[in-house]
Amino acid sequence: MPEKIASGTQNLPIACRDCFHGWRGQTLRCPRCRSERVVSHPRLFELSIAHIDCDAFYASIEKRDRPDLVAQPVIVGGGKRGVVSTCCYVARTYGVRSAMPMFKALKLCPHAVVIKGRMDLYVQEGRRIREMMQALTPLVEPVSIDEAYLDMSGTEALHGAAPAMTLMMLQKKIETDLGLTISVGLASNKFLAKTASEADKPRGFFALSIDEAPAYLADKSVRVIGGVGAQFEKKLNADGIRTVGDIQKIDLKTMARRYGETGMWLHNCAFGRHDRKVDPSGERKSVSSETTFNEDVSDPRTLEDILWRLSQRTADRAKESGVEGRVVTLKLKTHDFKSFTRRVSLNEPTQLAQAIFRAAKPMLAREAAGQRYRLLGVGISELVDARADALDLADPQ
């Protein structure tokens, strides 16, 4: 017998993720193809804001290209002194996480297969997926190489299907054509779409509307709200706020008095309210490059040489993206894993290696006084479109 939805929810919108048949009713098995991979939600055919996230993107590409690794825990990253770029879901069951120091990851999962990343290939595959998204709607806001927001409003007439159906077709096309999987969150706004895409990983499809958001969010950690980092979480915890439900119990005025505009923002998010639109021009906020050393480095001249190479790499990436930055940021991590950044604003935006290096060099000199470092990075932010006549004498081309 087909599984039934709880009584009182007759004529619930339902869609099959395998044959893309849509219907209203109670059965949770597709009447056309008998698949149980279906999605049901009261507003399934109305919601139009999506967040798409590729599942363990780098690791999934490596497993696709090496079928012998399918059942193995795979970590993509540097050597023993590096960090985890990403890891597969098998490795995550051992506690391995992105950005974790490699030695900790290998302690948790000593039999993991460690692969040095192939960034050129990852960028290529990421672009192919982005092109598939842009074929559905011009309103695509990339967040990174493997995730983006889509506004599917008004696309039903173009594609002859509700946004939910179109996104399910995209899921299957990516899986069929590229051998990769994505998770989709479909919601009323960007915040809820991002939350939804995390709810059913990997290869998931989850819908979340604003009217059900308060109940859904109530027992979640405050970290579910994007922008709440570790330090702010500690402050909120110290004030007795650990879950989104704790925020919901505090009135707006009190939140504003305690935390200013941030408090108002937290209060709105706690109830699922979020008014930022999908912005195709909001693709990049910064361009940077960094490296983790195999051994700690303290020699100022060596650090300066590395800074120059990173400045060149950052400049190359900025040129590829067609952007310039008004702010140069230096990033350092000490031998005992303490991270800090230093910034300087420029009179004019730049994408030139020499200008980036000249701005970062004095900041590095002030810090390179006997301290041992394990990581160095440099980047530009407050980006604008690049000027066509920029000439970089450090670029042989």
Short mmCIF file of C-alpha atoms in Angstrom, two decimals:
data_model
loop_
_atom_site.label_atom_id
_atom_site.label_comp_id
_atom_site.label_asym_id
_atom_site.label_seq_id
_atom_site.Cartn_x
_atom_site.Cartn_y
_atom_site.Cartn_z
CA MET A 1 0.00 0.00 0.00
CA PRO A 2 1.30 3.49 -0.78
CA GLU A 3 2.29 5.52 2.26
CA LYS A 4 -0.31 8.10 3.30
CA ILE A 5 -0.01 11.64 4.52
CA ALA A 6 -1.51 12.39 7.92
CA SER A 7 -5.26 12.96 7.84
CA GLY A 8 -6.45 16.52 7.46
CA THR A 9 -3.92 17.27 4.69
CA GLN A 10 -5.90 16.09 1.68
CA ASN A 11 -5.06 17.62 -1.71
CA LEU A 12 -1.53 18.50 -0.58
CA PRO A 13 0.68 19.48 -3.57
CA ILE A 14 3.11 16.65 -4.32
CA ALA A 15 5.81 16.22 -6.98
CA CYS A 16 7.89 13.25 -8.07
CA ARG A 17 11.62 13.83 -8.28
CA ASP A 18 12.11 10.98 -10.76
CA CYS A 19 9.45 11.51 -13.43
CA PHE A 20 8.43 15.09 -12.52
CA HIS A 21 4.77 14.26 -12.23
CA GLY A 22 2.82 16.68 -10.04
CA TRP A 23 -0.47 16.03 -8.31
CA ARG A 24 -2.58 16.83 -5.28
CA GLY A 25 -3.68 14.15 -2.89
CA GLN A 26 -2.58 11.98 -0.02
CA THR A 27 -0.39 9.26 -1.50
CA LEU A 28 3.36 9.64 -1.01
CA ARG A 29 4.23 7.33 -3.90
CA CYS A 30 4.12 8.59 -7.46
CA PRO A 31 1.00 7.24 -9.21
CA ARG A 32 2.81 7.39 -12.55
CA CYS A 33 6.23 5.77 -11.94
CA ARG A 34 5.69 4.37 -8.39
CA SER A 35 8.78 6.19 -7.09
CA GLU A 36 8.87 7.12 -3.41
CA ARG A 37 11.25 10.03 -4.10
CA VAL A 38 8.56 12.65 -3.80
CA VAL A 39 8.27 16.08 -2.18
CA SER A 40 5.11 17.37 -0.55
CA HIS A 41 4.45 20.83 0.85
CA PRO A 42 1.36 23.07 1.11
CA ARG A 43 3.03 25.77 -1.03
CA LEU A 44 5.26 23.55 -3.18
CA PHE A 45 4.02 24.99 -6.47
CA GLU A 46 4.14 28.62 -5.24
CA LEU A 47 7.62 29.03 -3.70
CA SER A 48 10.19 30.55 -6.04
CA ILE A 49 13.44 31.40 -4.18
CA ALA A 50 16.00 28.60 -4.25
CA HIS A 51 19.42 27.87 -2.80
CA ILE A 52 21.45 25.26 -4.66
CA ASP A 53 24.46 23.66 -3.01
CA CYS A 54 26.66 21.02 -4.65
CA ASP A 55 27.20 18.04 -2.35
CA ALA A 56 30.84 17.78 -1.14
CA PHE A 57 31.74 19.30 -4.50
CA TYR A 58 35.51 18.72 -4.78
CA ALA A 59 35.37 15.28 -3.20
CA SER A 60 32.40 14.28 -5.38
CA ILE A 61 34.34 15.19 -8.53
CA GLU A 62 37.28 13.07 -7.37
CA LYS A 63 34.99 10.11 -6.62
CA ARG A 64 33.25 10.50 -9.97
CA ASP A 65 36.58 10.35 -11.79
CA ARG A 66 37.90 7.50 -9.63
CA PRO A 67 35.09 4.97 -9.01
CA ASP A 68 37.41 2.93 -6.77
CA LEU A 69 37.08 5.71 -4.18
CA VAL A 70 33.27 5.65 -4.00
CA ALA A 71 33.08 3.81 -0.66
CA GLN A 72 36.26 5.38 0.75
CA PRO A 73 36.59 8.41 3.06
CA VAL A 74 38.08 11.08 0.81
CA ILE A 75 39.70 14.34 1.92
CA VAL A 76 40.65 17.06 -0.55
CA GLY A 77 43.36 19.31 0.82
CA GLY A 78 47.03 19.97 1.42
CA GLY A 79 49.72 18.01 3.20
CA LYS A 80 49.96 17.35 6.92
CA ARG A 81 50.43 21.07 7.59
CA GLY A 82 47.52 22.09 5.38
CA VAL A 83 43.79 22.21 5.97
CA VAL A 84 40.82 20.27 4.64
CA SER A 85 39.33 22.00 1.59
CA THR A 86 36.40 19.62 1.63
CA CYS A 87 35.66 15.99 2.41
CA CYS A 88 33.10 13.41 1.38
CA TYR A 89 30.18 12.36 3.53
CA VAL A 90 31.93 9.13 4.52
CA ALA A 91 34.79 11.16 6.03
CA ARG A 92 32.28 13.43 7.78
CA THR A 93 30.95 10.46 9.75
CA TYR A 94 34.36 10.38 11.45
CA GLY A 95 34.09 14.05 12.42
CA VAL A 96 36.20 15.48 9.60
CA ARG A 97 35.08 18.96 8.50
CA SER A 98 36.10 21.62 5.99
CA ALA A 99 38.82 24.05 7.18
CA MET A 100 39.98 21.53 9.81
CA PRO A 101 43.79 21.23 10.15
CA MET A 102 44.92 18.20 8.21
CA PHE A 103 46.66 16.57 11.17
CA LYS A 104 43.41 16.64 13.14
CA ALA A 105 41.47 15.20 10.21
CA LEU A 106 43.94 12.33 9.81
CA LYS A 107 43.84 11.66 13.53
CA LEU A 108 40.06 11.28 13.32
CA CYS A 109 40.18 9.28 10.09
CA PRO A 110 43.70 7.83 9.60
CA HIS A 111 42.67 5.62 6.67
CA ALA A 112 41.27 8.51 4.63
CA VAL A 113 42.41 8.97 1.04
CA VAL A 114 43.95 12.46 0.80
CA ILE A 115 43.88 14.09 -2.63
CA LYS A 116 45.52 17.33 -3.68
CA GLY A 117 42.85 19.54 -5.22
CA ARG A 118 42.48 20.11 -8.97
CA MET A 119 41.13 23.65 -8.85
CA ASP A 120 41.10 24.17 -12.61
CA LEU A 121 38.74 21.20 -12.99
CA TYR A 122 36.56 22.31 -10.07
CA VAL A 123 36.19 25.78 -11.61
CA GLN A 124 35.33 24.24 -14.98
CA GLU A 125 32.61 22.02 -13.51
CA GLY A 126 31.31 24.87 -11.36
CA ARG A 127 30.92 27.03 -14.47
CA ARG A 128 29.02 24.27 -16.27
CA ILE A 129 26.55 24.04 -13.39
CA ARG A 130 26.20 27.81 -13.26
CA GLU A 131 25.41 27.92 -16.98
CA MET A 132 22.66 25.35 -16.38
CA MET A 133 21.22 27.59 -13.65
CA GLN A 134 21.37 30.69 -15.85
CA ALA A 135 19.46 28.82 -18.55
CA LEU A 136 16.54 28.68 -16.09
CA THR A 137 16.60 32.30 -14.86
CA PRO A 138 18.80 35.38 -15.27
CA LEU A 139 18.46 35.97 -11.52
CA VAL A 140 21.32 33.76 -10.32
CA GLU A 141 23.49 34.99 -7.44
CA PRO A 142 26.60 32.82 -7.07
CA VAL A 143 27.88 32.56 -3.51
CA SER A 144 30.91 30.42 -4.28
CA ILE A 145 32.14 27.96 -6.87
CA ASP A 146 29.57 25.36 -5.74
CA GLU A 147 26.51 27.23 -4.49
CA ALA A 148 24.11 29.94 -5.63
CA TYR A 149 20.72 31.54 -5.04
CA LEU A 150 18.10 31.57 -7.80
CA ASP A 151 14.96 33.68 -8.10
CA MET A 152 12.56 31.61 -10.20
CA SER A 153 9.69 34.12 -10.05
CA GLY A 154 7.84 34.34 -13.34
CA THR A 155 9.59 31.36 -14.94
CA GLU A 156 6.54 29.10 -14.98
CA ALA A 157 5.32 30.55 -18.28
CA LEU A 158 8.80 30.17 -19.80
CA HIS A 159 9.41 26.56 -18.77
CA GLY A 160 5.83 25.30 -18.61
CA ALA A 161 6.28 24.10 -15.03
CA ALA A 162 6.31 25.45 -11.50
CA PRO A 163 9.76 26.43 -10.14
CA ALA A 164 9.81 23.29 -7.97
CA MET A 165 9.44 21.06 -11.02
CA THR A 166 12.04 22.99 -13.02
CA LEU A 167 14.54 22.67 -10.18
CA MET A 168 13.92 18.94 -9.89
CA MET A 169 14.66 18.63 -13.61
CA LEU A 170 17.87 20.61 -13.09
CA GLN A 171 18.88 18.25 -10.28
CA LYS A 172 18.46 15.25 -12.53
CA LYS A 173 20.22 16.88 -15.48
CA ILE A 174 23.30 17.70 -13.37
CA GLU A 175 23.36 14.15 -12.04
CA THR A 176 22.94 12.62 -15.51
CA ASP A 177 25.24 14.93 -17.49
CA LEU A 178 27.97 15.63 -14.91
CA GLY A 179 27.74 12.71 -12.51
CA LEU A 180 27.39 15.10 -9.55
CA THR A 181 24.58 15.74 -7.07
CA ILE A 182 23.11 18.94 -5.67
CA SER A 183 20.81 19.74 -2.79
CA VAL A 184 18.00 22.25 -3.30
CA GLY A 185 16.27 24.44 -0.76
CA LEU A 186 13.06 26.09 -2.00
CA ALA A 187 11.54 28.83 0.11
CA SER A 188 10.04 32.29 0.47
CA ASN A 189 13.38 34.13 0.76
CA LYS A 190 17.16 33.62 0.65
CA PHE A 191 17.64 32.94 4.35
CA LEU A 192 15.00 30.21 4.42
CA ALA A 193 16.20 28.75 1.10
CA LYS A 194 19.73 28.39 2.52
CA THR A 195 18.31 26.82 5.68
CA ALA A 196 16.20 24.42 3.61
CA SER A 197 19.10 23.27 1.43
CA GLU A 198 20.98 22.16 4.57
CA ALA A 199 18.00 20.14 5.83
CA ASP A 200 18.12 17.20 3.43
CA LYS A 201 21.71 16.60 2.32
CA PRO A 202 23.00 15.03 0.18
CA ARG A 203 20.88 14.91 -2.99
CA GLY A 204 18.03 16.54 -1.13
CA PHE A 205 15.07 18.73 -1.98
CA PHE A 206 13.40 20.58 0.89
CA ALA A 207 10.70 23.26 0.86
CA LEU A 208 10.17 25.80 3.63
CA SER A 209 7.65 28.65 3.70
CA ILE A 210 7.70 31.70 5.94
CA ASP A 211 4.48 30.75 7.77
CA GLU A 212 6.05 27.53 9.07
CA ALA A 213 9.51 29.06 9.66
CA PRO A 214 9.12 30.09 13.33
CA ALA A 215 8.21 26.55 14.43
CA TYR A 216 10.86 24.98 12.20
CA LEU A 217 13.63 27.29 13.43
CA ALA A 218 12.75 27.35 17.12
CA ASP A 219 14.98 24.50 18.31
CA LYS A 220 17.90 25.33 15.99
CA SER A 221 21.17 26.82 17.26
CA VAL A 222 21.62 30.55 16.68
CA ARG A 223 24.40 29.55 14.27
CA VAL A 224 21.69 28.56 11.76
CA ILE A 225 21.36 32.31 11.12
CA GLY A 226 24.02 33.16 8.55
CA GLY A 227 26.34 35.83 9.92
CA VAL A 228 26.33 34.53 13.49
CA GLY A 229 29.94 33.42 13.93
CA ALA A 230 31.67 31.69 16.81
CA GLN A 231 32.44 34.89 18.75
CA PHE A 232 28.96 36.34 18.41
CA GLU A 233 27.50 32.97 19.38
CA LYS A 234 29.54 33.09 22.61
CA LYS A 235 28.17 36.55 23.38
CA LEU A 236 24.59 35.45 22.73
CA ASN A 237 25.10 32.29 24.82
CA ALA A 238 26.44 34.40 27.68
CA ASP A 239 23.21 36.42 27.48
CA GLY A 240 21.14 33.24 27.72
CA ILE A 241 20.37 32.98 24.00
CA ARG A 242 21.28 29.58 22.56
CA THR A 243 18.50 28.74 20.14
CA VAL A 244 16.43 30.66 17.63
CA GLY A 245 13.48 29.99 19.92
CA ASP A 246 15.25 32.00 22.64
CA ILE A 247 15.34 34.98 20.27
CA GLN A 248 11.67 34.52 19.44
CA LYS A 249 10.81 34.94 23.13
CA ILE A 250 12.45 38.38 23.29
CA ASP A 251 10.57 41.38 21.89
CA LEU A 252 12.03 43.46 19.06
CA LYS A 253 12.70 46.54 21.20
CA THR A 254 14.73 44.57 23.71
CA MET A 255 16.80 42.95 20.95
CA ALA A 256 17.43 46.37 19.39
CA ARG A 257 18.42 47.86 22.76
CA ARG A 258 20.88 45.03 23.44
CA TYR A 259 22.45 44.58 20.02
CA GLY A 260 21.44 47.59 17.91
CA GLU A 261 20.63 46.96 14.25
CA THR A 262 22.09 43.47 14.57
CA GLY A 263 19.45 42.70 17.19
CA MET A 264 16.68 43.77 14.83
CA TRP A 265 18.17 41.61 12.09
CA LEU A 266 18.37 38.60 14.43
CA HIS A 267 14.75 39.08 15.49
CA ASN A 268 13.55 39.19 11.88
CA CYS A 269 15.53 36.08 10.92
CA ALA A 270 14.20 34.21 13.96
CA PHE A 271 10.73 34.51 12.44
CA GLY A 272 11.90 33.72 8.92
CA ARG A 273 11.77 37.31 7.69
CA HIS A 274 14.53 38.30 5.27
CA ASP A 275 14.22 40.99 2.59
CA ARG A 276 17.48 40.73 0.66
CA LYS A 277 16.77 40.01 -2.99
CA VAL A 278 18.65 37.61 -5.24
CA ASP A 279 21.30 39.86 -6.79
CA PRO A 280 23.21 38.58 -9.85
CA SER A 281 25.73 41.41 -9.40
CA GLY A 282 26.50 40.28 -5.86
CA GLU A 283 28.69 37.45 -7.05
CA ARG A 284 32.01 38.38 -5.41
CA LYS A 285 32.82 40.34 -2.28
CA SER A 286 36.56 39.67 -2.38
CA VAL A 287 39.37 38.01 -4.32
CA SER A 288 42.22 36.44 -2.41
CA SER A 289 44.93 33.82 -2.30
CA GLU A 290 46.57 32.10 0.67
CA THR A 291 48.93 29.26 1.45
CA THR A 292 49.64 27.03 4.44
CA PHE A 293 53.34 26.26 4.93
CA ASN A 294 54.74 22.75 5.36
CA GLU A 295 56.85 24.17 8.20
CA ASP A 296 56.43 27.33 10.26
CA VAL A 297 58.06 30.40 8.68
CA SER A 298 59.48 33.32 10.65
CA ASP A 299 62.12 34.77 8.32
CA PRO A 300 60.86 38.18 7.06
CA ARG A 301 62.52 37.84 3.63
CA THR A 302 60.96 34.43 3.06
CA LEU A 303 57.54 35.72 4.08
CA GLU A 304 57.99 38.68 1.74
CA ASP A 305 58.84 36.38 -1.19
CA ILE A 306 55.72 34.32 -0.50
CA LEU A 307 53.64 37.50 -0.25
CA TRP A 308 54.81 38.51 -3.72
CA ARG A 309 53.74 35.19 -5.22
CA LEU A 310 50.35 35.43 -3.50
CA SER A 311 49.93 38.99 -4.77
CA GLN A 312 50.53 37.75 -8.31
CA ARG A 313 48.00 34.94 -7.85
CA THR A 314 45.40 37.33 -6.42
CA ALA A 315 45.97 39.71 -9.31
CA ASP A 316 45.50 36.87 -11.81
CA ARG A 317 42.21 35.89 -10.19
CA ALA A 318 40.99 39.48 -10.14
CA LYS A 319 41.75 39.82 -13.85
CA GLU A 320 39.92 36.58 -14.61
CA SER A 321 36.87 37.96 -12.76
CA GLY A 322 37.16 41.44 -14.28
CA VAL A 323 37.26 43.24 -10.93
CA GLU A 324 39.45 45.63 -8.92
CA GLY A 325 39.52 46.20 -5.17
CA ARG A 326 39.78 49.32 -3.00
CA VAL A 327 40.90 47.46 0.14
CA VAL A 328 43.94 45.18 0.51
CA THR A 329 43.80 42.63 3.32
CA LEU A 330 46.69 40.67 4.79
CA LYS A 331 45.84 37.41 6.58
CA LEU A 332 48.17 35.58 8.97
CA LYS A 333 47.86 32.49 11.14
CA THR A 334 50.45 31.85 13.86
CA HIS A 335 52.05 28.51 14.72
CA ASP A 336 49.46 28.08 17.50
CA PHE A 337 46.50 28.62 15.11
CA LYS A 338 45.68 32.22 16.09
CA SER A 339 44.37 34.07 13.03
CA PHE A 340 44.25 37.81 12.41
CA THR A 341 43.95 40.24 9.50
CA ARG A 342 45.28 43.68 8.68
CA ARG A 343 43.69 46.02 6.12
CA VAL A 344 44.55 49.18 4.23
CA SER A 345 42.34 51.28 1.92
CA LEU A 346 43.76 52.51 -1.38
CA ASN A 347 43.17 55.82 -3.10
CA GLU A 348 42.09 53.96 -6.22
CA PRO A 349 40.93 50.35 -6.77
CA THR A 350 43.47 47.97 -8.25
CA GLN A 351 43.91 44.49 -9.69
CA LEU A 352 47.68 44.88 -10.18
CA ALA A 353 50.11 42.53 -8.44
CA GLN A 354 52.62 45.30 -7.76
CA ALA A 355 50.00 47.56 -6.14
CA ILE A 356 48.65 44.74 -3.98
CA PHE A 357 52.17 43.80 -2.89
CA ARG A 358 53.16 47.42 -2.11
CA ALA A 359 50.07 47.83 0.08
CA ALA A 360 50.51 44.53 1.95
CA LYS A 361 54.29 44.63 2.41
CA PRO A 362 54.37 47.28 5.21
CA MET A 363 51.61 45.43 7.09
CA LEU A 364 53.61 42.22 6.88
CA ALA A 365 56.82 43.98 8.00
CA ARG A 366 55.09 45.17 11.18
CA GLU A 367 54.05 41.61 12.06
CA ALA A 368 57.12 39.66 10.91
CA ALA A 369 59.25 40.29 14.00
CA GLY A 370 60.28 36.83 15.15
CA GLN A 371 56.77 35.38 15.20
CA ARG A 372 56.35 31.98 13.54
CA TYR A 373 53.56 31.67 10.99
CA ARG A 374 51.85 28.66 9.42
CA LEU A 375 49.64 30.56 6.94
CA LEU A 376 49.87 33.74 4.87
CA GLY A 377 47.24 35.23 2.60
CA VAL A 378 46.46 38.44 0.74
CA GLY A 379 43.28 39.67 -0.93
CA ILE A 380 41.33 42.63 -2.23
CA SER A 381 37.76 43.66 -1.38
CA GLU A 382 35.22 46.48 -1.96
CA LEU A 383 35.28 45.34 -5.56
CA VAL A 384 34.35 47.34 -8.64
CA ASP A 385 34.43 46.52 -12.35
CA ALA A 386 37.94 46.63 -13.74
CA ARG A 387 39.05 49.44 -16.05
CA ALA A 388 39.95 48.25 -19.52
CA ASP A 389 43.25 50.14 -19.73
CA ALA A 390 44.88 48.71 -16.55
CA LEU A 391 48.50 47.72 -17.26
CA ASP A 392 50.39 45.36 -14.97
CA LEU A 393 54.14 45.45 -15.55
CA ALA A 394 54.47 42.29 -13.43
CA ASP A 395 52.31 40.40 -15.94
CA PRO A 396 54.36 39.04 -18.87
CA GLN A 397 51.21 39.08 -21.02
#
